[in-house]
């Protein structure tokens, strides 16, 4: 079951609510059985007609949504490599990454149809074309196929890769890029499992509800809590992109117990029109990362909403969690990244 995380999860809690995709026009609420079925259908489509097998790359350029998870878990079943593009990049940067990684399939959302059309035109002039395109919504391109139609056309039969090993690469996440083309950090299945265990030891309960606002092309989005929630059989709420008023409303409506963001996001939430009225009492804690969390912000959340803050430090290349600062040290040790996670050795 290395790689087939949803296949294993369905055995234990098929009817448990897995994902609430609040970014959709018609909100999606999917159980673990439904999530595993979607992943199997996509994996079968990727096998035939797309011809994807172990080690092949499947790229996605899209805002947050369940399709990122469909792609990630389908790739895990096939032993393929989930390749998530940073949608903040220029299309020429994506073109450079595509030439380096050579994906066979590109999945894209309607926000980026113009970028993808530029990429398609540029690739026609090279010896490397992408064989298949899937569009998530909208009309797509002339040669692209609708994502949901591909799922409907494909069987839900289980898909596994018997030769998959813990050291095989599960996904490529792109980091850096300030001095050149972003580098693809190679995240192995072993790294995912250890990150899950470290996260569970420090943070999670079996009944936690997590609200994810990090981009799913980022280690914070795909792995910091989300992968652990899946393995634990808990519920995760997705948004299309960060909206402070929506976040405050979702925490209250869904009884969210775990939330993570960066300091700027926490500041923006205090300025949202529904901040004063927002009931955040369901939260066990919030986690902040990406930069030091200002003490006045910690104090505001503590005094006005009773929030306990954890702080974390990670790196994409490590899959990603490395250090954690507990709530009791948020002010006493302000500026510290805390202690190394349980199964992390540091020097």
Coordinates of C-alpha atoms in Angstrom, one line a residue:
X1 CA 0.0 0.0 0.0
X2 CA 3.0 2.4 -0.4
X3 CA 1.5 5.1 -2.5
X4 CA -2.1 3.9 -2.4
X5 CA -3.1 6.0 0.7
X6 CA -6.8 6.4 -0.3
X7 CA -7.1 2.7 -1.0
X8 CA -5.9 1.9 2.5
X9 CA -8.1 4.7 4.0
X10 CA -11.3 3.4 2.4
X11 CA -10.8 0.1 4.2
X12 CA -11.1 1.7 7.6
X13 CA -13.5 4.6 7.1
X14 CA -15.3 4.6 3.7
X15 CA -18.2 6.8 4.8
X16 CA -16.1 9.3 6.8
X17 CA -16.2 12.8 5.3
X18 CA -12.8 13.3 3.7
X19 CA -12.9 16.6 1.7
X20 CA -15.1 19.7 1.7
X21 CA -14.2 21.7 -1.4
X22 CA -15.6 25.1 -0.5
X23 CA -14.0 26.7 -3.6
X24 CA -16.5 25.2 -6.0
X25 CA -19.6 27.1 -7.2
X26 CA -21.5 24.0 -6.0
X27 CA -19.6 22.9 -2.9
X28 CA -18.4 19.4 -3.0
X29 CA -18.5 17.1 0.1
X30 CA -16.7 13.8 -0.6
X31 CA -16.3 10.7 1.6
X32 CA -13.1 8.5 1.6
X33 CA -14.9 6.0 -0.6
X34 CA -15.8 8.7 -3.1
X35 CA -12.3 10.2 -3.0
X36 CA -10.8 6.7 -3.6
X37 CA -13.2 6.1 -6.5
X38 CA -12.2 9.4 -8.1
X39 CA -8.5 8.6 -7.7
X40 CA -9.0 5.1 -9.2
X41 CA -11.0 6.6 -12.2
X42 CA -8.3 9.1 -12.9
X43 CA -5.5 6.5 -12.5
X44 CA -7.3 4.3 -15.0
X45 CA -7.7 7.2 -17.5
X46 CA -4.0 8.1 -17.0
X47 CA -3.1 4.5 -17.8
X48 CA -5.3 4.4 -20.9
X49 CA -5.5 6.5 -23.0
X50 CA -2.7 8.6 -21.6
X51 CA -0.2 5.7 -21.2
X52 CA 1.1 6.9 -17.8
X53 CA 3.2 4.4 -15.8
X54 CA 5.7 4.3 -13.1
X55 CA 8.0 7.3 -13.1
X56 CA 6.0 9.3 -15.7
X57 CA 5.2 12.9 -14.8
X58 CA 1.6 14.3 -14.6
X59 CA 1.5 18.1 -14.2
X60 CA -1.2 20.4 -12.8
X61 CA -1.5 24.1 -13.1
X62 CA -4.7 25.0 -11.2
X63 CA -6.1 26.9 -8.2
X64 CA -6.8 24.8 -5.2
X65 CA -9.4 22.2 -5.5
X66 CA -10.1 18.5 -5.1
X67 CA -8.5 17.9 -8.6
X68 CA -5.0 18.4 -7.1
X69 CA -5.7 15.6 -4.7
X70 CA -7.3 13.4 -7.4
X71 CA -4.0 13.9 -9.4
X72 CA -1.7 13.3 -6.4
X73 CA -3.4 10.1 -5.2
X74 CA -3.9 8.8 -8.8
X75 CA -0.2 9.2 -9.4
X76 CA 0.6 7.4 -6.1
X77 CA -1.5 4.4 -7.3
X78 CA 0.4 4.3 -10.6
X79 CA 3.9 5.1 -9.2
X80 CA 3.8 8.2 -11.4
X81 CA 5.2 11.6 -10.3
X82 CA 2.7 14.3 -9.4
X83 CA 4.2 17.6 -10.7
X84 CA 2.5 20.7 -9.3
X85 CA 3.2 24.0 -11.0
X86 CA 3.3 27.3 -9.1
X87 CA 0.5 29.4 -10.8
X88 CA 2.2 32.6 -9.7
X89 CA 5.0 32.0 -12.3
X90 CA 5.0 33.4 -15.8
X91 CA 4.1 31.0 -18.6
X92 CA 7.7 31.2 -20.0
X93 CA 8.9 29.9 -16.6
X94 CA 6.4 27.1 -16.8
X95 CA 7.7 26.3 -20.3
X96 CA 11.2 26.0 -18.9
X97 CA 10.0 23.7 -16.1
X98 CA 8.0 21.6 -18.6
X99 CA 11.2 21.1 -20.8
X100 CA 13.0 19.9 -17.7
X101 CA 10.4 17.6 -16.3
X102 CA 8.7 16.5 -19.6
X103 CA 5.2 15.7 -18.3
X104 CA 3.0 13.5 -20.4
X105 CA -0.3 15.1 -19.2
X106 CA -1.1 18.7 -18.1
X107 CA -4.2 19.4 -16.0
X108 CA -5.2 23.0 -15.9
X109 CA -8.0 25.3 -14.5
X110 CA -9.7 28.0 -16.5
X111 CA -7.7 30.8 -14.9
X112 CA -4.7 29.6 -16.8
X113 CA -6.1 28.7 -20.2
X114 CA -4.3 31.7 -21.9
X115 CA -1.0 30.6 -20.3
X116 CA -1.5 27.0 -21.4
X117 CA -2.3 28.1 -25.0
X118 CA 1.0 30.0 -25.1
X119 CA 2.8 26.9 -23.8
X120 CA 1.1 24.7 -26.4
X121 CA 2.2 27.0 -29.2
X122 CA 5.7 27.2 -27.9
X123 CA 6.0 23.4 -27.5
X124 CA 4.9 22.9 -31.1
X125 CA 8.2 24.5 -32.1
X126 CA 10.2 22.0 -30.1
X127 CA 10.7 18.2 -30.3
X128 CA 8.7 17.7 -27.1
X129 CA 4.9 18.0 -27.1
X130 CA 2.7 17.2 -24.1
X131 CA 0.5 14.3 -25.2
X132 CA -2.7 15.0 -23.3
X133 CA -4.4 18.0 -21.7
X134 CA -7.3 18.0 -19.2
X135 CA -9.3 21.2 -18.4
X136 CA -11.0 21.4 -15.0
X137 CA -13.7 23.9 -16.0
X138 CA -14.6 26.2 -18.9
X139 CA -14.3 25.3 -22.5
X140 CA -10.6 24.4 -22.3
X141 CA -8.5 24.3 -25.5
X142 CA -9.2 22.7 -28.9
X143 CA -7.4 19.4 -28.0
X144 CA -8.1 19.3 -24.2
X145 CA -10.5 16.9 -22.5
X146 CA -12.8 17.8 -19.7
X147 CA -11.5 16.5 -16.3
X148 CA -14.8 15.3 -14.9
X149 CA -15.7 13.6 -18.3
X150 CA -12.4 11.7 -18.1
X151 CA -13.4 10.4 -14.7
X152 CA -16.9 9.4 -15.9
X153 CA -15.5 7.6 -18.9
X154 CA -13.1 5.5 -16.8
X155 CA -13.6 2.4 -14.6
X156 CA -13.3 2.7 -10.8
X157 CA -11.3 -0.6 -10.6
X158 CA -8.5 -0.5 -8.1
X159 CA -5.1 0.5 -9.4
X160 CA -1.8 -0.3 -7.7
X161 CA 1.9 -0.3 -8.6
X162 CA 3.4 -3.5 -7.1
X163 CA 7.0 -2.4 -7.8
X164 CA 6.7 0.9 -6.0
X165 CA 9.3 1.5 -3.3
X166 CA 9.4 3.9 -0.3
X167 CA 12.4 5.7 -2.0
X168 CA 10.5 6.3 -5.2
X169 CA 9.5 9.9 -6.0
X170 CA 5.9 10.8 -5.2
X171 CA 5.9 14.4 -6.4
X172 CA 7.9 17.3 -7.6
X173 CA 7.4 20.6 -5.8
X174 CA 9.1 23.7 -7.2
X175 CA 11.0 26.0 -4.8
X176 CA 13.3 29.0 -5.2
X177 CA 13.5 30.7 -8.5
X178 CA 14.8 34.1 -7.4
X179 CA 18.2 33.5 -9.1
X180 CA 17.1 31.2 -11.9
X181 CA 14.5 28.6 -12.9
X182 CA 12.7 27.1 -9.9
X183 CA 14.1 23.8 -8.7
X184 CA 12.0 20.7 -8.5
X185 CA 12.3 19.2 -5.0
X186 CA 11.9 15.4 -5.2
X187 CA 9.6 14.2 -2.4
X188 CA 9.7 10.5 -1.8
X189 CA 7.0 8.2 -0.4
X190 CA 9.2 7.7 2.7
X191 CA 9.4 11.4 3.3
X192 CA 5.6 11.7 3.2
X193 CA 5.2 8.9 5.7
X194 CA 7.7 10.4 8.2
X195 CA 6.2 13.8 7.8
X196 CA 2.8 12.3 8.7
X197 CA 4.2 10.6 11.8
X198 CA 6.0 13.8 12.9
X199 CA 2.8 15.8 12.5
X200 CA 0.6 13.3 14.3
X201 CA 3.1 13.2 17.2
X202 CA 3.0 16.9 17.7
X203 CA -0.4 18.0 16.6
X204 CA -3.3 15.9 15.5
X205 CA -6.2 14.0 17.0
X206 CA -8.4 11.5 15.3
X207 CA -11.4 13.9 15.1
X208 CA -9.6 17.0 13.8
X209 CA -11.1 19.2 11.1
X210 CA -8.4 21.1 9.2
X211 CA -9.0 24.2 7.0
X212 CA -6.3 24.4 4.3
X213 CA -5.7 27.8 2.6
X214 CA -2.1 27.1 1.4
X215 CA -1.7 26.6 -2.3
X216 CA -1.6 22.9 -3.2
X217 CA 1.4 23.4 -5.4
X218 CA 3.3 24.2 -2.1
X219 CA 4.6 21.8 0.6
X220 CA 2.6 23.6 3.2
X221 CA -0.6 22.9 1.3
X222 CA -0.1 19.4 0.1
X223 CA 1.8 18.0 3.1
X224 CA 2.0 20.1 6.3
X225 CA -1.4 18.9 7.6
X226 CA -3.4 17.6 4.7
X227 CA -1.5 14.4 4.0
X228 CA -1.6 13.6 7.8
X229 CA -5.4 14.3 7.8
X230 CA -5.9 11.8 5.0
X231 CA -3.8 9.1 6.7
X232 CA -5.7 9.7 10.0
X233 CA -9.1 9.6 8.2
X234 CA -10.0 13.1 9.2
X235 CA -11.8 15.9 7.4
X236 CA -10.1 18.7 5.4
X237 CA -11.7 21.9 4.1
X238 CA -10.3 23.4 0.9
X239 CA -10.7 26.9 -0.5
X240 CA -9.9 28.0 -4.0
X241 CA -7.6 30.8 -2.7
X242 CA -7.3 32.7 0.6
X243 CA -10.1 35.0 1.4
X244 CA -10.1 36.2 5.1
X245 CA -13.8 36.6 5.5
X246 CA -14.5 33.2 3.9
X247 CA -12.0 31.6 6.2
X248 CA -13.6 33.1 9.4
X249 CA -17.0 31.9 8.2
X250 CA -15.8 28.4 7.4
X251 CA -14.0 27.9 10.8
X252 CA -17.3 28.7 12.5
X253 CA -19.6 26.8 10.1
X254 CA -17.6 23.6 9.9
X255 CA -16.2 23.5 13.5
X256 CA -12.6 23.7 12.3
X257 CA -10.2 22.6 15.0
X258 CA -6.8 23.2 13.2
X259 CA -5.9 26.1 11.0
X260 CA -2.5 27.2 9.6
X261 CA -1.4 30.3 7.8
X262 CA 1.4 32.9 7.5
X263 CA 1.6 36.1 9.6
X264 CA 0.2 38.3 6.8
X265 CA -2.9 36.1 6.5
X266 CA -3.5 36.3 10.3
X267 CA -3.2 40.1 10.1
X268 CA -5.7 40.2 7.1
X269 CA -8.2 38.1 9.1
X270 CA -8.3 40.7 11.9
X271 CA -9.2 43.3 9.3
X272 CA -12.0 41.3 7.7
X273 CA -15.5 42.7 8.2
X274 CA -16.7 39.6 10.1
X275 CA -13.7 39.5 12.5
X276 CA -15.6 40.9 15.5
X277 CA -18.5 38.6 15.2
X278 CA -16.6 35.4 14.2
X279 CA -16.8 32.5 16.6
X280 CA -13.4 30.7 16.6
X281 CA -14.0 28.7 19.7
X282 CA -13.8 25.3 17.9
X283 CA -10.1 25.8 17.2
X284 CA -7.7 23.8 19.3
X285 CA -4.8 25.8 17.9
X286 CA -3.5 27.8 15.0
X287 CA -0.1 27.3 13.4
X288 CA 1.9 30.0 11.8
X289 CA 4.9 29.6 9.5
X290 CA 6.8 31.3 6.8
X291 CA 8.0 34.2 9.0
X292 CA 8.2 35.1 12.7
X293 CA 4.7 35.8 14.1
X294 CA 4.6 39.3 15.7
X295 CA 3.9 39.2 19.5
X296 CA 1.1 41.9 19.2
X297 CA -0.7 39.6 16.8
X298 CA -0.4 36.6 19.1
X299 CA -1.8 38.8 21.9
X300 CA -4.7 40.0 19.9
X301 CA -5.8 36.5 18.9
X302 CA -5.3 35.2 22.5
X303 CA -7.2 38.1 24.1
X304 CA -10.0 38.5 21.6
X305 CA -10.6 34.9 20.4
X306 CA -8.8 32.7 23.0
X307 CA -6.5 31.2 20.3
X308 CA -3.4 29.1 21.1
X309 CA -0.6 29.6 18.6
X310 CA 1.9 27.1 17.5
X311 CA 4.7 28.1 15.1
X312 CA 6.5 25.9 12.6
X313 CA 9.5 25.9 10.4
X314 CA 9.9 23.7 7.4
X315 CA 11.6 23.3 4.0
X316 CA 10.1 22.0 0.8
X317 CA 13.1 19.7 0.3
X318 CA 12.4 18.0 3.6
X319 CA 8.8 17.2 2.9
X320 CA 8.4 19.7 4.8
X321 CA 8.0 19.9 8.6
X322 CA 11.2 20.3 10.7
X323 CA 10.7 22.4 13.8
X324 CA 7.8 23.4 16.0
X325 CA 7.4 26.0 18.8
X326 CA 4.6 25.1 21.2
X327 CA 1.9 27.6 22.3
X328 CA 3.4 28.2 25.8
X329 CA 6.6 29.5 24.1
X330 CA 4.9 31.8 21.5
X331 CA 5.7 34.9 23.5
X332 CA 8.4 33.7 25.9
X333 CA 10.5 32.5 22.9
X334 CA 9.3 34.9 20.2
X335 CA 11.4 34.6 17.1
X336 CA 12.5 31.0 17.8
X337 CA 11.6 28.2 15.4
X338 CA 11.3 25.8 18.4
X339 CA 12.5 22.3 18.8
X340 CA 13.2 19.8 16.0
X341 CA 10.3 17.4 15.3
X342 CA 10.5 14.0 16.9
X343 CA 12.0 12.1 14.0
X344 CA 14.3 14.9 12.8
X345 CA 18.0 15.1 13.5
X346 CA 19.6 18.6 13.3
X347 CA 23.0 20.1 13.4

